[in-house]
mmCIF file of C-alpha atoms and ligand atoms in Angstrom:
data_model
loop_
_atom_site.group_PDB
_atom_site.id
_atom_site.type_symbol
_atom_site.label_atom_id
_atom_site.label_comp_id
_atom_site.label_asym_id
_atom_site.label_seq_id
_atom_site.Cartn_x
_atom_site.Cartn_y
_atom_site.Cartn_z
ATOM 1 C CA MET A 30 -5.457 57.572 245.820
ATOM 2 C CA THR A 31 -6.488 61.450 245.774
ATOM 3 C CA ASP A 32 -4.266 64.020 246.809
ATOM 4 C CA PRO A 33 -5.383 65.611 249.978
ATOM 5 C CA ALA A 34 -4.606 68.862 248.776
ATOM 6 C CA ASP A 35 -7.079 68.654 246.218
ATOM 7 C CA ALA A 36 -9.842 68.151 248.579
ATOM 8 C CA ARG A 37 -8.678 70.914 250.563
ATOM 9 C CA THR A 38 -11.413 73.796 250.384
ATOM 10 C CA PRO A 39 -9.991 77.189 250.197
ATOM 11 C CA GLU A 40 -9.988 79.110 253.715
ATOM 12 C CA PRO A 41 -12.806 81.613 253.545
ATOM 13 C CA ALA A 42 -11.547 85.191 253.479
ATOM 14 C CA PRO A 43 -12.190 86.521 257.067
ATOM 15 C CA ALA A 44 -14.950 89.009 257.125
ATOM 16 C CA ILE A 45 -14.626 92.705 257.880
ATOM 17 C CA GLU A 46 -16.253 94.656 260.508
ATOM 18 C CA ALA A 47 -16.984 98.293 259.491
ATOM 19 C CA LYS A 48 -19.236 101.320 259.661
ATOM 20 C CA GLY A 49 -20.255 103.599 256.773
ATOM 21 C CA GLY A 50 -22.478 106.033 255.618
ATOM 22 C CA CYS A 51 -23.606 108.803 253.195
ATOM 23 C CA LEU A 52 -21.793 112.310 252.957
ATOM 24 C CA CYS A 53 -24.579 113.909 255.136
ATOM 25 C CA GLY A 54 -24.816 111.154 257.603
ATOM 26 C CA ALA A 55 -28.699 110.574 257.526
ATOM 27 C CA VAL A 56 -28.098 106.999 256.200
ATOM 28 C CA ARG A 57 -25.793 105.180 258.186
ATOM 29 C CA PHE A 58 -24.968 101.364 258.261
ATOM 30 C CA GLU A 59 -22.658 98.614 259.738
ATOM 31 C CA SER A 60 -21.818 95.095 259.687
ATOM 32 C CA ASN A 61 -19.229 92.510 260.791
ATOM 33 C CA ALA A 62 -19.781 90.482 257.575
ATOM 34 C CA PHE A 63 -18.175 92.634 254.995
ATOM 35 C CA HIS A 64 -16.192 90.823 252.294
ATOM 36 C CA PRO A 65 -12.755 91.678 252.363
ATOM 37 C CA HIS A 66 -12.169 91.896 248.674
ATOM 38 C CA VAL A 67 -13.351 94.984 246.779
ATOM 39 C CA THR A 68 -14.234 94.690 243.000
ATOM 40 C CA LEU A 69 -14.041 97.739 240.790
ATOM 41 C CA CYS A 70 -16.821 97.827 238.162
ATOM 42 C CA HIS A 71 -16.109 100.084 235.207
ATOM 43 C CA CYS A 72 -19.470 99.475 233.631
ATOM 44 C CA SER A 73 -21.233 102.616 232.299
ATOM 45 C CA MET A 74 -23.990 102.479 234.693
ATOM 46 C CA CYS A 75 -21.547 102.111 237.762
ATOM 47 C CA ARG A 76 -19.604 105.301 236.397
ATOM 48 C CA LYS A 77 -22.751 107.293 235.930
ATOM 49 C CA PHE A 78 -24.262 106.334 239.290
ATOM 50 C CA HIS A 79 -20.765 106.955 241.259
ATOM 51 C CA GLY A 80 -19.014 109.359 238.966
ATOM 52 C CA HIS A 81 -16.561 106.772 238.334
ATOM 53 C CA ALA A 82 -15.985 103.076 238.633
ATOM 54 C CA GLY A 83 -18.059 101.652 241.245
ATOM 55 C CA PRO A 84 -15.765 99.859 244.006
ATOM 56 C CA TYR A 85 -17.724 97.302 245.756
ATOM 57 C CA THR A 86 -17.495 94.984 248.500
ATOM 58 C CA THR A 87 -20.537 92.846 249.401
ATOM 59 C CA VAL A 88 -22.177 92.079 252.606
ATOM 60 C CA PRO A 89 -25.400 89.606 253.160
ATOM 61 C CA ILE A 90 -28.414 91.735 253.686
ATOM 62 C CA SER A 91 -29.354 89.759 256.816
ATOM 63 C CA ARG A 92 -26.025 90.942 258.506
ATOM 64 C CA LEU A 93 -26.223 94.636 257.724
ATOM 65 C CA VAL A 94 -27.629 96.924 260.277
ATOM 66 C CA LEU A 95 -28.965 100.059 258.648
ATOM 67 C CA ASN A 96 -29.890 103.214 260.440
ATOM 68 C CA ASP A 97 -31.924 105.506 258.479
ATOM 69 C CA SER A 98 -34.340 107.206 260.706
ATOM 70 C CA GLN A 99 -35.254 110.258 258.405
ATOM 71 C CA GLY A 100 -35.970 107.683 255.753
ATOM 72 C CA ALA A 101 -33.559 109.245 253.409
ATOM 73 C CA LEU A 102 -32.719 106.171 251.592
ATOM 74 C CA ARG A 103 -33.840 105.926 248.378
ATOM 75 C CA TRP A 104 -33.868 102.984 245.669
ATOM 76 C CA TYR A 105 -33.472 103.626 241.797
ATOM 77 C CA ARG A 106 -34.220 100.594 239.686
ATOM 78 C CA SER A 107 -31.501 100.648 237.224
ATOM 79 C CA SER A 108 -32.334 97.543 235.097
ATOM 80 C CA ALA A 109 -34.814 94.796 235.009
ATOM 81 C CA SER A 110 -32.657 93.040 237.644
ATOM 82 C CA ALA A 111 -30.882 95.497 239.642
ATOM 83 C CA GLU A 112 -31.341 98.466 241.960
ATOM 84 C CA ARG A 113 -29.378 101.070 243.438
ATOM 85 C CA GLY A 114 -29.484 102.760 246.884
ATOM 86 C CA PHE A 115 -28.400 106.291 247.361
ATOM 87 C CA CYS A 116 -29.131 109.033 249.971
ATOM 88 C CA GLY A 117 -32.117 111.121 248.783
ATOM 89 C CA LEU A 118 -30.864 114.244 250.891
ATOM 90 C CA CYS A 119 -26.985 114.510 249.952
ATOM 91 C CA GLY A 120 -27.075 112.220 246.933
ATOM 92 C CA SER A 121 -24.262 110.002 247.983
ATOM 93 C CA SER A 122 -24.265 106.700 245.870
ATOM 94 C CA LEU A 123 -24.513 103.928 248.431
ATOM 95 C CA PHE A 124 -25.654 100.395 247.326
ATOM 96 C CA PHE A 125 -26.312 97.835 244.465
ATOM 97 C CA ARG A 126 -28.296 94.813 244.764
ATOM 98 C CA SER A 127 -29.639 92.219 242.223
ATOM 99 C CA ILE A 128 -33.362 91.865 242.670
ATOM 100 C CA ASN A 129 -34.231 89.055 245.163
ATOM 101 C CA SER A 130 -30.810 88.634 246.181
ATOM 102 C CA THR A 131 -29.516 88.060 249.606
ATOM 103 C CA GLN A 132 -26.330 90.192 249.145
ATOM 104 C CA LEU A 133 -25.897 93.956 249.346
ATOM 105 C CA ASP A 134 -23.055 95.328 247.397
ATOM 106 C CA VAL A 135 -21.681 98.305 249.168
ATOM 107 C CA ALA A 136 -19.430 101.148 247.588
ATOM 108 C CA ALA A 137 -16.286 100.802 249.607
ATOM 109 C CA GLY A 138 -15.659 104.631 249.208
ATOM 110 C CA CYS A 139 -18.547 104.939 251.823
ATOM 111 C CA LEU A 140 -16.894 103.121 254.968
ATOM 112 C CA ASP A 141 -15.486 105.252 257.374
ATOM 113 C CA GLY A 142 -11.639 105.317 258.244
ATOM 114 C CA LEU A 143 -9.413 102.547 257.319
ATOM 115 C CA THR A 144 -11.352 99.463 256.106
ATOM 116 C CA GLY A 145 -8.650 96.764 255.726
ATOM 117 C CA MET A 146 -10.189 95.582 252.273
ATOM 118 C CA THR A 147 -8.296 95.025 249.295
ATOM 119 C CA THR A 148 -9.238 95.611 245.656
ATOM 120 C CA VAL A 149 -8.796 92.380 243.641
ATOM 121 C CA LYS A 150 -10.126 93.040 240.497
ATOM 122 C CA HIS A 151 -11.685 95.129 237.608
ATOM 123 C CA ILE A 152 -14.785 94.092 235.640
ATOM 124 C CA PHE A 153 -16.580 95.433 232.861
ATOM 125 C CA VAL A 154 -13.197 96.927 231.339
ATOM 126 C CA ALA A 155 -14.808 96.394 228.103
ATOM 127 C CA SER A 156 -16.950 99.453 228.812
ATOM 128 C CA LYS A 157 -14.757 101.455 230.921
ATOM 129 C CA GLY A 158 -14.343 105.123 230.310
ATOM 130 C CA ASP A 159 -11.641 106.645 227.811
ATOM 131 C CA TYR A 160 -10.342 109.336 230.004
ATOM 132 C CA TYR A 161 -8.166 106.781 232.625
ATOM 133 C CA GLU A 162 -6.212 103.856 232.309
ATOM 134 C CA ILE A 163 -5.956 100.989 234.452
ATOM 135 C CA THR A 164 -2.319 100.865 235.905
ATOM 136 C CA ASP A 165 -2.310 98.524 238.211
ATOM 137 C CA GLU A 166 -1.451 94.603 237.707
ATOM 138 C CA LEU A 167 -4.772 93.280 238.823
ATOM 139 C CA PRO A 168 -7.153 90.977 236.653
ATOM 140 C CA GLN A 169 -9.215 92.602 234.099
ATOM 141 C CA LEU A 170 -12.366 90.816 232.966
ATOM 142 C CA PRO A 171 -14.200 92.196 229.998
ATOM 143 C CA GLN A 172 -17.439 91.638 231.041
ATOM 144 C CA GLY A 173 -18.713 90.908 234.842
ATOM 145 C CA SER A 174 -17.416 88.106 236.800
ATOM 146 C CA ASP A 175 -19.801 85.750 239.322
ATOM 147 C CA ASP A 176 -22.278 88.260 240.472
ATOM 148 C CA PRO A 177 -21.147 91.721 239.476
ATOM 149 C CA PRO A 178 -22.879 94.622 239.679
ATOM 150 C CA ALA A 179 -24.389 95.698 236.242
HETATM 151 ZN ZN1 ZN Y 215 -26.804 111.795 253.136
HETATM 152 ZN ZN1 ZN Y 216 -21.176 98.142 237.238
#
């Protein structure tokens, strides 16, 4: 006989409602479906794009409301499989998405005010910068996890 606990699926983490945008305000976005967990990506591309590790939450693209009336949002194809979104007016680094993905990774630092989100892990720690140490107790993955920014 199977232990019912084995069949129990974990409760999905409750989604977060938040608004955010770039430094100058030309690119604004909001959703009620942000993932509450933030992953800090230490890969060299995130560090160059953001100036430091990339703090990503994620949201289904279909659930994101984008307000970019000036057409300021630009996309940079950073690899064969991914592109990164930023504001062409103020330079804020905002988004990461894998080509053809239905998910958009959003830099949590661009969200307004208190987010209620929690950083849960570090990824691509093998390529982190040598100018800082990771001093928390969160899991550190040498490379990516299931669907990491890269
Ligand atoms: Zn801007
Ligand atoms: Zn990265």
